[in-house]
Coordinates of C-alpha atoms in Angstrom, one line a residue:
M1 CA 139.5 98.3 175.3
R2 CA 136.6 100.7 174.6
K3 CA 139.0 103.6 174.2
T4 CA 141.2 101.7 171.8
L5 CA 138.2 100.6 169.7
F6 CA 136.9 104.2 169.8
A7 CA 140.3 105.6 168.7
I8 CA 140.5 103.1 165.8
V9 CA 137.0 103.8 164.6
S10 CA 137.7 107.6 164.9
L11 CA 140.8 107.3 162.8
F12 CA 139.0 105.3 160.1
C13 CA 136.2 107.8 160.0
L14 CA 138.7 110.7 159.8
E15 CA 140.6 109.0 157.0
A16 CA 137.4 108.3 155.1
A17 CA 136.4 111.9 155.3
V18 CA 139.8 113.3 154.2
S19 CA 140.7 110.8 151.4
P20 CA 139.2 111.0 147.9
P21 CA 136.5 108.5 147.0
A22 CA 137.7 105.1 146.0
H23 CA 137.0 103.7 142.6
A24 CA 135.4 100.4 143.6
I25 CA 134.2 99.3 140.2
G26 CA 134.9 95.6 140.0
C27 CA 135.6 95.3 143.7
L28 CA 131.9 95.1 144.6
S29 CA 130.9 92.4 142.2
G30 CA 134.2 90.5 142.7
G31 CA 133.8 90.8 146.4
A32 CA 130.3 89.4 146.3
A33 CA 131.4 86.5 144.2
G34 CA 134.4 85.9 146.3
A35 CA 132.3 86.0 149.5
L36 CA 129.9 83.5 148.1
A37 CA 132.7 81.1 147.1
G38 CA 134.6 81.7 150.3
H39 CA 131.4 81.1 152.3
M40 CA 131.1 77.7 150.6
A41 CA 134.7 76.9 151.6
G42 CA 134.3 78.3 155.1
H43 CA 136.4 81.5 154.5
G44 CA 133.8 84.2 153.6
I45 CA 135.9 87.2 154.6
L46 CA 139.1 86.0 152.9
G47 CA 137.0 85.2 149.8
A48 CA 135.5 88.6 149.8
I49 CA 138.9 90.3 150.1
G50 CA 140.4 88.2 147.4
G51 CA 137.4 88.6 145.1
C52 CA 137.5 92.4 145.6
I53 CA 141.2 92.5 144.6
A54 CA 140.7 90.2 141.6
G55 CA 137.6 92.1 140.5
H56 CA 139.4 95.4 140.7
Q57 CA 142.4 94.1 138.7
W58 CA 140.1 92.6 136.1
H59 CA 138.3 95.9 135.7
K60 CA 141.6 97.7 135.2
H61 CA 142.6 95.1 132.6
Q62 CA 139.3 95.7 130.7
V63 CA 139.8 99.5 130.8
N64 CA 143.4 99.2 129.5
K65 CA 142.3 96.9 126.7
Q66 CA 139.5 99.4 125.7
D67 CA 141.9 102.3 125.8
L68 CA 144.3 100.5 123.5
Q69 CA 141.4 99.7 121.0
N70 CA 140.3 103.4 121.2
T71 CA 143.9 104.5 120.5
Q72 CA 144.2 102.2 117.5
Q73 CA 140.9 103.4 116.1
Y74 CA 141.9 107.0 116.5
D75 CA 145.2 106.4 114.7
A76 CA 143.5 104.6 111.9
S77 CA 141.0 107.4 111.4
R78 CA 143.8 110.0 111.5
K79 CA 145.8 108.0 108.9
A80 CA 142.8 107.8 106.7
A81 CA 142.4 111.6 106.7
N82 CA 146.1 112.3 106.5
P83 CA 148.5 109.6 105.1
E84 CA 151.5 111.4 106.6
Y85 CA 150.1 111.2 110.2
K86 CA 152.5 109.7 112.7
S87 CA 151.2 108.3 115.9
P88 CA 152.5 110.0 119.0
W89 CA 152.2 106.8 121.0
Q90 CA 154.7 104.8 119.0

């Protein structure tokens, strides 16, 4: 049992050392909120995992929305400077 546990922990440590850093924005705050809600319902771990996933997806949604707004602002400023400008994104 100890050898199996040691092997699993070693693999996780090796994987963490080799893999690039994770982008955990949204996951930490979502995980904390999910853990609190899950704790109240008696499922703290499941709540934290679900909150992490939901928080990460919400952050990606916000970033995509901001990127779209930046693209539209860029296109508007280019069209103001050059009326014949055609957007490469359309």
